[in-house]
Amino acid sequence: MNEFLFSDFPEVSTEDWKNQILKDLKGSPWDKVTWQTEEGFTIEPFYRKEDLPVLPRVFKRNPGWKVTEQVTSKSETNTLTEKGVDAAILISHEENGKNFGCQISSASDLESLSKSIGAIPLIVSLATRTPKFGDSLKKLVSSHNTVLGDFDPYGTAILCGELGCEENSIGKSFATLSGTKGFAGVGIHSLYLRDSGASISQELAYSLAWGVDYLNLHLQAGVSIEDAAANIWFWMGIGSDYFTEIAKFRAMRILWTEVLNVYKPGLGETLPALLLAQTSNFQYSAYDPYVNMLRGTTAAMSAVIGGADFINVSPFDSEYTTKQELGKRIARNAQLLLRYESFLDKVEDPASGSYYLEVLTKKLAETAWEKFQTVEKDGGFGASLKTGNIQRDIQSRATKKREALATKKEILLGTNQYPLPSERHAELKDSLRETETRLSYSEKSTYERLVPLRLSYEFDKWRNQTDRHVASGKKATKVFLLTIGDLTMRKARAGFSSNFIGCLGYEIFDNLGFSSVKEGVSKAKELGCEIVVLCSSDEEYATYLPEFAKEMGSQLPNSWKLLAGYPKDLVSQAESLGIDDFIHMKRNLVQFMEKAQTKWIGKPNE
């Protein structure tokens, strides 16, 4: 059959589509069906060939991807291939004389560990020790085909405040690691930026600038541009913005191709970017951790469709235990399902031809390229890192994200929306204390540090106070929802209040409704509640407020009086009657949590 399937149907113009949408909107403005991305550009409800007449070619070294798993002890290595793992990340770091992860102190340790894994590609994370193991790492190529080292002085500076080596020796170290086919010794850890709250366009732009600095350092050390390009790979993060993450990986390939082609025409097509994608802990939640299974799966799918070469999904329960066999199994299986049941490894570029994704890729690439050029004008990545411009830019974005979460402009299921109040994780205190120690680290350093910090940290910190309180043998704070009056409004506000206060892990008593405020307060007193929330309509609050304040004063004088909603005309009256707080959409949830926990349980570490 040589005819096109739709040749018998009349062509529909872009104007026809738009008119149909406007008709369906029934008078609502066009803006109703467009949305503004975090990166600053507008997304239309549909795209066609005329929006992008020429589709870009996305170059990749090999089809498909490697299911990758992180290994921190030798006991985990023996059965990796049997479980469906295609590549392994060996973690072995030393800090202040202490060893973290696998024991790799010598070439023989590395050889023994690699043999126990089998003949699969290896990513060996030795950080600043990578140059010392350069020859040993290169030898592994003969048995593992692909070996990646992660020497990254700028990455070390981002986390630790110092390069971890002499600045004038970086190029020489790059040179010693280059020149072996199948081995790349310099890893650019943009994952650190994502874990610290960087946006997608920030990660893209800074990765490019980072890579250009490293290319130039190679060249200054006498390394050819071909060997320099082959010696650099990217360790990127994956967030939860599904489509934009797909576009990010495609944009990274396109942009890196352009960068390399500036150094030597055609080099970008010959040596496409080598990408390891890892789920960013920034979007993982500590509470309701099972939702992390969904986050990990969609993140992996984004990376697969976007064209990552290696994908590592973090275990859903990584905040609680190092014994993560279930978490690792599910993380592996998420990728195996994408391969063997969705067949996503059978197509070279699954997103190609989707005008939505193609336009999103183009716009994201243009936004990142503009930012990349700004960094270059400021002296490059290293110079901007030293002045702290990059760190401040990322911190500013992270702060906005946290504010959005605190005011529910951004939703994180199980954390600020639909929490499970009865869920208890007292053991999270150890992780929180470690984070607090890192945040309070005050020793001066050459570079301003970025502290990887999950988006939900402030929520977790205050919520955990309840868990520790209950674990000590005490009871959770009791909250009573006093529902009265208009049925629709009292139910809606009770539901909102339960969802809002549930983020604290308090025990909440909902009700069908009361005929009088006095009856409701008496029931709250019977249950021994420390917090009572009046739930009704704005119009009825004028009648109920005085009685509520009076009954609470006589029956529960030491309990909090809260109002569901924020009736502007009654706020002054409510405050004069002793209302302690208002539960409403614009109330900063983290600030409320801090206020409540300080009152009823105490501050962290008290």
mmCIF file with all atom_site columns, N, CA and C in Angstrom, residues 169-194:
data_model
loop_
_atom_site.group_PDB
_atom_site.id
_atom_site.type_symbol
_atom_site.label_atom_id
_atom_site.label_alt_id
_atom_site.label_comp_id
_atom_site.label_asym_id
_atom_site.label_entity_id
_atom_site.label_seq_id
_atom_site.pdbx_PDB_ins_code
_atom_site.Cartn_x
_atom_site.Cartn_y
_atom_site.Cartn_z
_atom_site.occupancy
_atom_site.B_iso_or_equiv
_atom_site.pdbx_formal_charge
_atom_site.auth_seq_id
_atom_site.auth_comp_id
_atom_site.auth_asym_id
_atom_site.auth_atom_id
_atom_site.pdbx_PDB_model_num
ATOM 1  N N  . SER A 1 169 ? 47.397 21.706 38.728 1.00 0.00 ? 169 SER A N  1
ATOM 2  C CA . SER A 1 169 ? 47.673 20.312 38.353 1.00 0.00 ? 169 SER A CA 1
ATOM 3  C C  . SER A 1 169 ? 46.492 19.642 37.667 1.00 0.00 ? 169 SER A C  1
ATOM 4  N N  . ILE A 1 170 ? 45.363 20.350 37.548 1.00 0.00 ? 170 ILE A N  1
ATOM 5  C CA . ILE A 1 170 ? 44.149 19.741 36.990 1.00 0.00 ? 170 ILE A CA 1
ATOM 6  C C  . ILE A 1 170 ? 44.374 19.272 35.557 1.00 0.00 ? 170 ILE A C  1
ATOM 7  N N  . GLY A 1 171 ? 44.918 20.147 34.729 1.00 0.00 ? 171 GLY A N  1
ATOM 8  C CA . GLY A 1 171 ? 45.148 19.778 33.331 1.00 0.00 ? 171 GLY A CA 1
ATOM 9  C C  . GLY A 1 171 ? 46.062 18.582 33.192 1.00 0.00 ? 171 GLY A C  1
ATOM 10 N N  . LYS A 1 172 ? 47.098 18.531 34.009 1.00 0.00 ? 172 LYS A N  1
ATOM 11 C CA . LYS A 1 172 ? 48.030 17.398 33.962 1.00 0.00 ? 172 LYS A CA 1
ATOM 12 C C  . LYS A 1 172 ? 47.318 16.098 34.328 1.00 0.00 ? 172 LYS A C  1
ATOM 13 N N  . SER A 1 173 ? 46.458 16.155 35.341 1.00 0.00 ? 173 SER A N  1
ATOM 14 C CA . SER A 1 173 ? 45.697 14.963 35.739 1.00 0.00 ? 173 SER A CA 1
ATOM 15 C C  . SER A 1 173 ? 44.755 14.526 34.628 1.00 0.00 ? 173 SER A C  1
ATOM 16 N N  . PHE A 1 174 ? 44.103 15.511 33.975 1.00 0.00 ? 174 PHE A N  1
ATOM 17 C CA . PHE A 1 174 ? 43.236 15.187 32.837 1.00 0.00 ? 174 PHE A CA 1
ATOM 18 C C  . PHE A 1 174 ? 44.030 14.451 31.758 1.00 0.00 ? 174 PHE A C  1
ATOM 19 N N  . ALA A 1 175 ? 45.232 14.936 31.513 1.00 0.00 ? 175 ALA A N  1
ATOM 20 C CA . ALA A 1 175 ? 46.066 14.340 30.463 1.00 0.00 ? 175 ALA A CA 1
ATOM 21 C C  . ALA A 1 175 ? 46.411 12.893 30.780 1.00 0.00 ? 175 ALA A C  1
ATOM 22 N N  . THR A 1 176 ? 46.709 12.603 32.062 1.00 0.00 ? 176 THR A N  1
ATOM 23 C CA . THR A 1 176 ? 47.074 11.228 32.433 1.00 0.00 ? 176 THR A CA 1
ATOM 24 C C  . THR A 1 176 ? 45.893 10.270 32.304 1.00 0.00 ? 176 THR A C  1
ATOM 25 N N  . LEU A 1 177 ? 44.672 10.812 32.381 1.00 0.00 ? 177 LEU A N  1
ATOM 26 C CA . LEU A 1 177 ? 43.478 9.977  32.311 1.00 0.00 ? 177 LEU A CA 1
ATOM 27 C C  . LEU A 1 177 ? 42.975 9.785  30.878 1.00 0.00 ? 177 LEU A C  1
ATOM 28 N N  . SER A 1 178 ? 43.474 10.556 29.950 1.00 0.00 ? 178 SER A N  1
ATOM 29 C CA . SER A 1 178 ? 42.958 10.516 28.580 1.00 0.00 ? 178 SER A CA 1
ATOM 30 C C  . SER A 1 178 ? 43.751 9.555  27.703 1.00 0.00 ? 178 SER A C  1
ATOM 31 N N  . GLY A 1 179 ? 43.196 9.299  26.516 1.00 0.00 ? 179 GLY A N  1
ATOM 32 C CA . GLY A 1 179 ? 43.947 8.560  25.509 1.00 0.00 ? 179 GLY A CA 1
ATOM 33 C C  . GLY A 1 179 ? 43.676 7.077  25.406 1.00 0.00 ? 179 GLY A C  1
ATOM 34 N N  . THR A 1 180 ? 42.788 6.522  26.210 1.00 0.00 ? 180 THR A N  1
ATOM 35 C CA . THR A 1 180 ? 42.486 5.085  26.145 1.00 0.00 ? 180 THR A CA 1
ATOM 36 C C  . THR A 1 180 ? 41.061 4.884  25.662 1.00 0.00 ? 180 THR A C  1
ATOM 37 N N  . LYS A 1 181 ? 40.900 4.183  24.552 1.00 0.00 ? 181 LYS A N  1
ATOM 38 C CA . LYS A 1 181 ? 39.576 3.917  24.008 1.00 0.00 ? 181 LYS A CA 1
ATOM 39 C C  . LYS A 1 181 ? 38.766 3.069  24.981 1.00 0.00 ? 181 LYS A C  1
ATOM 40 N N  . GLY A 1 182 ? 37.531 3.478  25.240 1.00 0.00 ? 182 GLY A N  1
ATOM 41 C CA . GLY A 1 182 ? 36.672 2.743  26.163 1.00 0.00 ? 182 GLY A CA 1
ATOM 42 C C  . GLY A 1 182 ? 36.742 3.265  27.584 1.00 0.00 ? 182 GLY A C  1
ATOM 43 N N  . PHE A 1 183 ? 37.667 4.212  27.827 1.00 0.00 ? 183 PHE A N  1
ATOM 44 C CA . PHE A 1 183 ? 37.800 4.782  29.169 1.00 0.00 ? 183 PHE A CA 1
ATOM 45 C C  . PHE A 1 183 ? 37.635 6.290  29.110 1.00 0.00 ? 183 PHE A C  1
ATOM 46 N N  . ALA A 1 184 ? 36.803 6.818  30.006 1.00 0.00 ? 184 ALA A N  1
ATOM 47 C CA . ALA A 1 184 ? 36.644 8.262  30.188 1.00 0.00 ? 184 ALA A CA 1
ATOM 48 C C  . ALA A 1 184 ? 36.831 8.549  31.671 1.00 0.00 ? 184 ALA A C  1
ATOM 49 N N  . GLY A 1 185 ? 37.781 9.389  31.993 1.00 0.00 ? 185 GLY A N  1
ATOM 50 C CA . GLY A 1 185 ? 38.148 9.566  33.400 1.00 0.00 ? 185 GLY A CA 1
ATOM 51 C C  . GLY A 1 185 ? 37.621 10.812 34.070 1.00 0.00 ? 185 GLY A C  1
ATOM 52 N N  . VAL A 1 186 ? 36.977 11.700 33.299 1.00 0.00 ? 186 VAL A N  1
ATOM 53 C CA . VAL A 1 186 ? 36.532 12.978 33.854 1.00 0.00 ? 186 VAL A CA 1
ATOM 54 C C  . VAL A 1 186 ? 35.009 13.043 33.814 1.00 0.00 ? 186 VAL A C  1
ATOM 55 N N  . GLY A 1 187 ? 34.379 13.013 34.969 1.00 0.00 ? 187 GLY A N  1
ATOM 56 C CA . GLY A 1 187 ? 32.918 13.042 35.062 1.00 0.00 ? 187 GLY A CA 1
ATOM 57 C C  . GLY A 1 187 ? 32.411 14.382 35.546 1.00 0.00 ? 187 GLY A C  1
ATOM 58 N N  . ILE A 1 188 ? 31.456 14.943 34.839 1.00 0.00 ? 188 ILE A N  1
ATOM 59 C CA . ILE A 1 188 ? 30.860 16.222 35.230 1.00 0.00 ? 188 ILE A CA 1
ATOM 60 C C  . ILE A 1 188 ? 29.575 15.939 36.005 1.00 0.00 ? 188 ILE A C  1
ATOM 61 N N  . HIS A 1 189 ? 29.596 16.235 37.304 1.00 0.00 ? 189 HIS A N  1
ATOM 62 C CA . HIS A 1 189 ? 28.501 15.844 38.203 1.00 0.00 ? 189 HIS A CA 1
ATOM 63 C C  . HIS A 1 189 ? 27.434 16.938 38.304 1.00 0.00 ? 189 HIS A C  1
ATOM 64 N N  . SER A 1 190 ? 26.689 17.154 37.254 1.00 0.00 ? 190 SER A N  1
ATOM 65 C CA . SER A 1 190 ? 25.603 18.132 37.357 1.00 0.00 ? 190 SER A CA 1
ATOM 66 C C  . SER A 1 190 ? 24.498 17.620 38.278 1.00 0.00 ? 190 SER A C  1
ATOM 67 N N  . LEU A 1 191 ? 24.543 16.334 38.629 1.00 0.00 ? 191 LEU A N  1
ATOM 68 C CA . LEU A 1 191 ? 23.616 15.773 39.622 1.00 0.00 ? 191 LEU A CA 1
ATOM 69 C C  . LEU A 1 191 ? 23.698 16.560 40.929 1.00 0.00 ? 191 LEU A C  1
ATOM 70 N N  . TYR A 1 192 ? 24.908 17.027 41.285 1.00 0.00 ? 192 TYR A N  1
ATOM 71 C CA . TYR A 1 192 ? 25.070 17.802 42.514 1.00 0.00 ? 192 TYR A CA 1
ATOM 72 C C  . TYR A 1 192 ? 24.223 19.075 42.460 1.00 0.00 ? 192 TYR A C  1
ATOM 73 N N  . LEU A 1 193 ? 24.130 19.661 41.274 1.00 0.00 ? 193 LEU A N  1
ATOM 74 C CA . LEU A 1 193 ? 23.341 20.878 41.127 1.00 0.00 ? 193 LEU A CA 1
ATOM 75 C C  . LEU A 1 193 ? 21.857 20.592 41.283 1.00 0.00 ? 193 LEU A C  1
ATOM 76 N N  . ARG A 1 194 ? 21.388 19.495 40.676 1.00 0.00 ? 194 ARG A N  1
ATOM 77 C CA . ARG A 1 194 ? 19.972 19.137 40.791 1.00 0.00 ? 194 ARG A CA 1
ATOM 78 C C  . ARG A 1 194 ? 19.612 18.783 42.220 1.00 0.00 ? 194 ARG A C  1
#
